[in-house]
């Protein structure tokens, strides 16, 4: 119920505060609080948990950008909506900053704030409240031990394992692939995302051990789905630095062949935000993976290192567009233009184009309209355990194409 949500309005103009409160109340919000400065708002959020904060940017004293930076350091910050008279590109830039700092941004609106905006926030807040909680923030004593011995034990016991997010065809609506994503099923802290443990794995030199484990889990799941009569290609994330190892393509091929899965059923997603240490070695490794029959996907396209050069110089088979360009593009002209251009570029280069981070039916419809091939995201399905993924495959509304017999 919207009446249960606590909303904080942060704006130094009294009439704007009254207007915002009226629009929110008309949309069904009953508990609104006002802070006439960023400093006051920080004090309020430190004492009281809010579900949503509406933030102006151009305020006297501490501005809205500084406020968001400070808010991100609090242990349980509210979801945000930016409401400002600044030009739209400034608003969007600040919204991106907030997301990069780990905050949930439900909207970025130009003033005047309307009843339509309030209704949008009501819908998005209700959907966001159903999302699983974020992993514990760094520094709080509520997470697992991340020493080498604990991580090695988790690998040995199979607690670090692959979950799978479906990739849906925008033409047929069927599942046409799965992305293997690492999860730590901790006996005390539940299901943990890589944000909780990946940095520690790398620090202890165990990240390649995780890659091997995720690949083996993916192959096991692929064989199980094949026994169901379904052909589900699987993708596995591969940091570009690993291609500095000239023996890696041979090692990966051996693992796949030993498990009896054709290389063509496996795609390695190269993470664009990680710069290869040796550029020539990177292209050698990427080319050898393709020669062995593996697919290669450019992951997180649009945000990482030397995007365009990497795209045209590497033998990719798939382009995966970063969620930053996908979620909410239907309501943002600049974002939509970047998304359309990325889809057209991928198709002109002969790649399958997949959009990540689909959060709403509007996102999905827009992607279908502009000719994107496939989509992933929480709106379709989050990453799920292998048995749950098998149930998705068996269901009528998300069933993959049967094997050719």
Coordinates of C-alpha atoms in Angstrom, one line a residue:
X1 CA 0.0 0.0 0.0
X2 CA 1.3 3.5 -1.0
X3 CA 0.0 4.9 2.3
X4 CA 2.7 2.8 4.1
X5 CA 5.7 4.3 2.3
X6 CA 7.6 7.2 3.9
X7 CA 8.7 9.9 1.4
X8 CA 11.2 12.7 2.1
X9 CA 11.0 15.9 -0.1
X10 CA 14.4 17.7 -0.3
X11 CA 13.9 21.2 -1.8
X12 CA 14.9 24.6 -0.5
X13 CA 11.8 26.3 -2.1
X14 CA 8.7 26.2 0.2
X15 CA 6.2 26.4 -2.6
X16 CA 7.8 23.6 -4.5
X17 CA 7.7 21.4 -1.4
X18 CA 3.9 22.1 -1.0
X19 CA 3.4 21.3 -4.7
X20 CA 5.3 18.1 -4.5
X21 CA 3.5 17.0 -1.4
X22 CA 0.1 17.7 -3.0
X23 CA 1.0 15.6 -6.1
X24 CA 2.3 12.7 -4.0
X25 CA -0.8 12.8 -1.8
X26 CA -3.1 12.7 -4.9
X27 CA -1.2 9.7 -6.1
X28 CA -1.9 7.8 -2.9
X29 CA 1.2 8.6 -0.7
X30 CA 0.1 9.5 2.8
X31 CA 3.4 10.0 4.7
X32 CA 5.5 12.8 3.4
X33 CA 8.2 14.8 5.2
X34 CA 10.1 17.9 4.1
X35 CA 13.7 19.0 4.4
X36 CA 14.5 22.5 3.3
X37 CA 18.2 21.9 2.9
X38 CA 20.4 19.0 2.1
X39 CA 22.0 19.2 5.5
X40 CA 18.6 18.8 7.2
X41 CA 17.8 15.9 4.9
X42 CA 21.0 14.0 5.8
X43 CA 20.2 14.4 9.5
X44 CA 16.6 13.1 8.9
X45 CA 17.8 10.1 6.9
X46 CA 20.3 9.2 9.5
X47 CA 17.6 9.1 12.2
X48 CA 14.6 7.7 10.1
X49 CA 14.3 5.2 7.4
X50 CA 12.6 6.6 4.3
X51 CA 11.4 4.5 1.3
X52 CA 11.8 7.3 -1.2
X53 CA 13.5 10.7 -1.4
X54 CA 12.6 13.4 -4.0
X55 CA 15.7 15.6 -4.5
X56 CA 16.2 19.0 -6.1
X57 CA 19.7 19.7 -7.4
X58 CA 20.2 23.4 -7.4
X59 CA 20.0 24.2 -3.6
X60 CA 21.8 26.8 -1.5
X61 CA 24.6 25.4 0.6
X62 CA 25.1 21.7 -0.1
X63 CA 23.7 21.1 -3.6
X64 CA 21.8 18.0 -4.6
X65 CA 24.8 16.3 -6.2
X66 CA 26.8 16.6 -3.0
X67 CA 23.8 15.4 -1.0
X68 CA 23.5 12.3 -3.1
X69 CA 27.2 11.6 -2.7
X70 CA 26.8 11.8 1.1
X71 CA 23.6 9.8 1.1
X72 CA 25.3 6.9 -0.7
X73 CA 27.5 6.5 2.4
X74 CA 24.6 5.9 4.7
X75 CA 23.9 2.2 5.6
X76 CA 20.3 2.2 4.4
X77 CA 19.7 5.1 2.0
X78 CA 16.2 5.6 0.5
X79 CA 15.3 5.1 -3.2
X80 CA 15.7 8.3 -5.1
X81 CA 13.8 10.5 -7.6
X82 CA 15.5 13.6 -8.9
X83 CA 13.2 16.5 -9.5
X84 CA 14.9 19.6 -10.9
X85 CA 14.7 22.7 -13.1
X86 CA 18.2 22.0 -14.5
X87 CA 18.6 21.0 -18.1
X88 CA 17.7 17.3 -18.7
X89 CA 21.2 16.2 -19.5
X90 CA 22.4 17.4 -16.1
X91 CA 19.6 15.6 -14.4
X92 CA 20.4 12.4 -16.3
X93 CA 24.1 12.7 -15.5
X94 CA 23.4 13.0 -11.8
X95 CA 21.0 10.1 -12.0
X96 CA 23.8 8.0 -13.6
X97 CA 26.2 9.1 -10.8
X98 CA 23.7 8.0 -8.2
X99 CA 23.3 4.6 -9.8
X100 CA 27.1 4.2 -10.0
X101 CA 27.3 4.8 -6.3
X102 CA 24.9 2.0 -5.6
X103 CA 21.7 4.0 -5.1
X104 CA 18.3 3.0 -6.6
X105 CA 17.0 5.8 -8.8
X106 CA 13.3 5.4 -9.7
X107 CA 13.1 8.5 -11.8
X108 CA 14.7 11.7 -13.1
X109 CA 12.1 14.4 -13.8
X110 CA 12.2 18.0 -15.1
X111 CA 10.1 20.5 -13.2
X112 CA 7.2 21.0 -13.0
X113 CA 6.5 17.7 -11.3
X114 CA 3.1 16.5 -12.5
X115 CA 0.5 14.0 -11.4
X116 CA 1.7 11.7 -14.2
X117 CA 5.2 11.8 -12.7
X118 CA 3.7 10.9 -9.3
X119 CA 1.8 8.0 -10.7
X120 CA 5.0 6.7 -12.4
X121 CA 6.8 6.9 -9.0
X122 CA 4.0 5.0 -7.3
X123 CA 4.2 2.2 -9.8
X124 CA 8.0 2.0 -9.8
X125 CA 8.2 2.1 -6.0
X126 CA 5.8 -0.7 -5.7
X127 CA 7.8 -2.8 -8.1
X128 CA 11.1 -1.9 -6.5
X129 CA 9.9 -2.9 -3.1
X130 CA 9.5 -6.5 -4.3
X131 CA 13.1 -6.7 -5.4
X132 CA 15.4 -8.9 -3.2
X133 CA 17.5 -7.0 -0.7
X134 CA 20.9 -5.7 -1.7
X135 CA 24.0 -7.5 -0.3
X136 CA 25.4 -6.1 2.9
X137 CA 27.5 -3.0 2.4
X138 CA 31.2 -3.1 2.8
X139 CA 32.4 -2.4 6.3
X140 CA 29.3 -3.7 8.1
X141 CA 29.8 -6.8 10.2
X142 CA 26.9 -8.6 8.6
X143 CA 28.7 -10.6 5.8
X144 CA 30.7 -13.8 5.4
X145 CA 34.3 -14.2 6.2
X146 CA 36.3 -13.4 3.0
X147 CA 39.7 -15.0 3.9
X148 CA 41.3 -17.4 1.5
X149 CA 40.4 -20.5 3.5
X150 CA 36.7 -19.6 3.7
X151 CA 36.5 -19.0 0.0
X152 CA 38.4 -22.2 -0.8
X153 CA 36.0 -24.1 1.4
X154 CA 33.0 -22.6 -0.3
X155 CA 34.4 -23.6 -3.7
X156 CA 35.2 -27.1 -2.5
X157 CA 31.7 -27.6 -1.0
X158 CA 29.9 -26.3 -4.1
X159 CA 28.5 -23.3 -2.2
X160 CA 29.9 -21.0 -5.0
X161 CA 27.8 -22.0 -7.9
X162 CA 26.2 -20.9 -11.2
X163 CA 22.6 -19.5 -11.3
X164 CA 21.1 -18.8 -14.7
X165 CA 19.3 -15.8 -16.2
X166 CA 17.2 -16.5 -19.3
X167 CA 17.8 -14.7 -22.5
X168 CA 14.5 -14.2 -24.3
X169 CA 13.9 -13.9 -28.0
X170 CA 12.0 -10.6 -28.9
X171 CA 10.6 -12.3 -32.0
X172 CA 9.2 -15.6 -30.5
X173 CA 9.1 -14.8 -26.8
X174 CA 11.0 -18.1 -26.1
X175 CA 14.1 -18.7 -24.0
X176 CA 17.0 -18.9 -26.5
X177 CA 19.9 -18.9 -24.0
X178 CA 21.1 -18.7 -20.4
X179 CA 23.7 -16.6 -18.8
X180 CA 25.6 -18.3 -15.9
X181 CA 26.1 -15.9 -13.0
X182 CA 28.0 -16.7 -9.8
X183 CA 26.1 -16.9 -6.5
X184 CA 27.4 -17.9 -3.1
X185 CA 24.8 -20.0 -1.2
X186 CA 26.1 -19.2 2.3
X187 CA 24.7 -21.3 5.1
X188 CA 24.5 -18.3 7.4
X189 CA 23.9 -15.3 5.0
X190 CA 21.8 -16.9 2.3
X191 CA 22.3 -16.2 -1.4
X192 CA 25.1 -13.6 -2.0
X193 CA 25.8 -11.8 -5.3
X194 CA 29.3 -11.3 -6.7
X195 CA 29.4 -7.7 -5.4
X196 CA 29.9 -9.3 -1.9
X197 CA 32.8 -11.7 -2.7
X198 CA 34.3 -11.1 -6.1
X199 CA 36.9 -8.6 -5.0
X200 CA 38.1 -10.9 -2.3
X201 CA 38.3 -13.8 -4.8
X202 CA 40.6 -11.7 -7.0
X203 CA 42.7 -10.6 -4.1
X204 CA 43.3 -14.2 -3.1
X205 CA 44.0 -15.3 -6.7
X206 CA 40.9 -17.6 -6.7
X207 CA 39.0 -15.9 -9.5
X208 CA 40.1 -18.4 -12.2
X209 CA 39.0 -21.2 -9.9
X210 CA 35.6 -19.6 -9.8
X211 CA 35.6 -19.4 -13.6
X212 CA 36.3 -23.1 -13.9
X213 CA 33.5 -23.9 -11.4
X214 CA 31.0 -21.7 -13.1
X215 CA 31.9 -23.2 -16.5
X216 CA 31.5 -26.8 -15.1
X217 CA 28.2 -25.9 -13.6
X218 CA 27.0 -24.4 -16.9
X219 CA 28.0 -27.5 -18.8
X220 CA 26.2 -29.8 -16.3
X221 CA 23.1 -27.7 -16.6
X222 CA 23.3 -27.7 -20.4
X223 CA 23.5 -31.5 -20.5
X224 CA 20.5 -31.7 -18.1
X225 CA 18.4 -29.4 -20.4
X226 CA 19.5 -31.5 -23.4
X227 CA 18.1 -34.6 -21.7
X228 CA 14.8 -32.7 -21.4
X229 CA 14.9 -32.4 -25.2
X230 CA 15.9 -28.7 -25.2
X231 CA 18.9 -26.9 -26.7
X232 CA 19.9 -24.0 -24.5
X233 CA 23.2 -22.2 -25.3
X234 CA 25.0 -20.9 -22.2
X235 CA 27.2 -17.9 -21.8
X236 CA 29.9 -17.4 -19.1
X237 CA 31.6 -14.2 -18.1
X238 CA 35.3 -14.0 -18.9
X239 CA 37.4 -11.0 -17.8
X240 CA 39.6 -9.8 -20.6
X241 CA 42.7 -9.9 -18.4
X242 CA 42.5 -13.7 -18.4
X243 CA 43.3 -13.7 -22.1
X244 CA 46.8 -12.6 -21.2
X245 CA 47.3 -16.3 -20.4
X246 CA 48.1 -18.0 -23.7
X247 CA 47.1 -21.4 -22.4
X248 CA 43.6 -20.4 -21.4
X249 CA 41.8 -21.2 -24.7
X250 CA 43.2 -24.7 -24.6
X251 CA 42.2 -25.2 -20.9
X252 CA 38.7 -24.0 -21.6
X253 CA 38.3 -26.2 -24.6
X254 CA 39.5 -29.2 -22.6
X255 CA 36.9 -28.6 -19.9
X256 CA 34.1 -28.3 -22.4
X257 CA 35.2 -31.3 -24.5
X258 CA 35.6 -33.5 -21.4
X259 CA 31.9 -32.8 -20.5
X260 CA 30.7 -33.7 -24.0
X261 CA 29.3 -30.3 -24.9
X262 CA 29.9 -28.8 -28.4
X263 CA 32.0 -25.5 -28.2
X264 CA 29.3 -23.8 -30.3
X265 CA 26.9 -24.1 -27.4
X266 CA 29.1 -22.0 -25.1
X267 CA 29.7 -18.2 -25.4
X268 CA 32.2 -16.3 -23.4
X269 CA 31.2 -12.8 -22.5
X270 CA 34.2 -10.5 -22.4
X271 CA 33.7 -7.8 -19.8
X272 CA 34.3 -4.4 -21.5
X273 CA 35.1 -2.5 -18.3
X274 CA 38.3 -4.3 -17.7
X275 CA 41.4 -3.3 -19.8
X276 CA 43.6 -6.1 -21.1
X277 CA 47.1 -5.9 -19.9
X278 CA 48.6 -6.9 -23.2
X279 CA 46.5 -5.9 -26.2
X280 CA 48.2 -8.3 -28.7
X281 CA 47.7 -11.2 -26.3
X282 CA 44.0 -10.2 -25.9
X283 CA 43.4 -10.5 -29.6
X284 CA 45.3 -13.7 -29.8
X285 CA 43.2 -15.3 -27.0
X286 CA 39.9 -14.0 -28.5
X287 CA 40.8 -15.3 -32.0
X288 CA 41.8 -18.7 -30.7
X289 CA 38.5 -19.1 -28.7
X290 CA 36.6 -18.3 -31.9
X291 CA 38.7 -20.8 -33.9
X292 CA 37.8 -23.5 -31.4
X293 CA 34.1 -22.8 -32.1
X294 CA 33.1 -20.8 -29.0
X295 CA 30.9 -17.8 -29.3
X296 CA 32.2 -14.4 -28.1
X297 CA 30.0 -11.6 -26.7
X298 CA 30.9 -8.0 -26.0
X299 CA 29.4 -7.5 -22.6
X300 CA 28.3 -4.2 -21.1
X301 CA 28.7 -2.4 -24.5
X302 CA 28.8 1.4 -24.2
X303 CA 30.4 1.8 -20.8
X304 CA 33.9 0.3 -20.9
X305 CA 37.3 0.6 -22.3
X306 CA 37.7 1.6 -26.0
X307 CA 34.2 0.3 -26.9
X308 CA 34.2 0.9 -30.7
X309 CA 37.8 -0.2 -31.3
X310 CA 37.2 -3.4 -29.3
X311 CA 34.0 -4.1 -31.2
X312 CA 35.4 -3.8 -34.7
X313 CA 38.8 -5.5 -33.9
X314 CA 37.5 -8.6 -32.0
X315 CA 35.6 -11.5 -33.7
X316 CA 32.4 -11.1 -31.6
X317 CA 29.3 -13.1 -32.4
X318 CA 27.0 -11.1 -30.0
X319 CA 26.7 -7.6 -28.7
X320 CA 25.2 -7.1 -25.3
X321 CA 24.1 -3.6 -24.6
X322 CA 24.6 -2.3 -21.1
X323 CA 21.6 -1.8 -18.8
X324 CA 22.4 1.9 -18.5
X325 CA 21.2 2.4 -22.1
X326 CA 18.2 0.1 -21.8
X327 CA 16.2 0.8 -18.6
X328 CA 13.9 3.7 -19.1
X329 CA 15.1 4.5 -22.6
X330 CA 11.5 4.8 -23.8
X331 CA 11.2 8.0 -21.7
X332 CA 14.6 9.5 -22.5
X333 CA 15.4 10.9 -26.0
X334 CA 19.2 10.8 -25.5
X335 CA 19.2 7.3 -24.0
X336 CA 16.9 6.1 -26.7
X337 CA 19.1 7.5 -29.5
X338 CA 22.2 5.7 -28.0
X339 CA 20.2 2.5 -27.7
X340 CA 18.9 2.6 -31.3
X341 CA 22.3 3.3 -32.6
X342 CA 23.8 0.4 -30.7
X343 CA 21.2 -2.0 -32.0
X344 CA 21.7 -0.8 -35.6
X345 CA 25.5 -1.1 -35.2
X346 CA 25.4 -4.6 -33.9
X347 CA 23.1 -5.8 -36.6
X348 CA 25.2 -4.1 -39.3
X349 CA 28.2 -6.0 -38.0
X350 CA 26.4 -9.3 -38.2
X351 CA 26.0 -9.9 -34.5
X352 CA 23.1 -11.0 -32.4
X353 CA 22.1 -8.0 -30.3
X354 CA 20.9 -8.6 -26.7
X355 CA 19.8 -5.8 -24.4
X356 CA 20.5 -6.2 -20.6
X357 CA 18.7 -4.7 -17.7
X358 CA 15.1 -4.9 -18.9
X359 CA 12.9 -3.7 -16.0
X360 CA 9.5 -2.9 -17.4
X361 CA 7.0 -4.0 -20.1
X362 CA 7.7 -0.6 -21.8
X363 CA 11.4 -1.4 -22.0
X364 CA 10.6 -4.7 -23.6
X365 CA 8.1 -3.2 -26.1
X366 CA 10.6 -0.5 -27.1
X367 CA 13.4 -3.0 -27.7
X368 CA 11.1 -5.1 -29.9
X369 CA 10.0 -1.9 -31.8
X370 CA 13.6 -1.0 -32.6
X371 CA 14.6 -4.4 -33.9
X372 CA 16.7 -5.8 -31.0
X373 CA 17.0 -9.6 -31.1
X374 CA 17.0 -10.7 -27.5
X375 CA 16.6 -9.3 -24.0
X376 CA 17.5 -10.1 -20.4
X377 CA 16.5 -8.5 -17.1
X378 CA 14.6 -8.7 -13.9
X379 CA 11.3 -8.1 -15.7
X380 CA 11.8 -11.3 -17.7
X381 CA 13.4 -13.2 -14.8
X382 CA 16.3 -12.7 -12.4
X383 CA 19.1 -15.2 -12.2
X384 CA 17.6 -18.4 -10.7
X385 CA 18.9 -21.8 -9.4
X386 CA 19.3 -24.5 -12.1
X387 CA 16.1 -26.4 -11.0
X388 CA 14.0 -23.2 -11.2
X389 CA 15.5 -22.5 -14.6
X390 CA 14.4 -26.0 -15.8
X391 CA 10.9 -25.1 -14.6
X392 CA 11.0 -22.0 -16.7
X393 CA 12.1 -24.0 -19.7
X394 CA 9.2 -26.4 -19.2
X395 CA 6.6 -23.6 -18.9
X396 CA 4.5 -22.7 -21.9
X397 CA 5.2 -18.9 -21.8
X398 CA 9.0 -19.2 -21.8
X399 CA 9.8 -22.4 -23.6
X400 CA 12.9 -22.7 -25.8
X401 CA 12.8 -24.3 -29.3
X402 CA 13.0 -28.1 -29.1
X403 CA 16.0 -29.9 -30.5
X404 CA 16.0 -30.6 -34.2
X405 CA 15.6 -34.4 -34.5

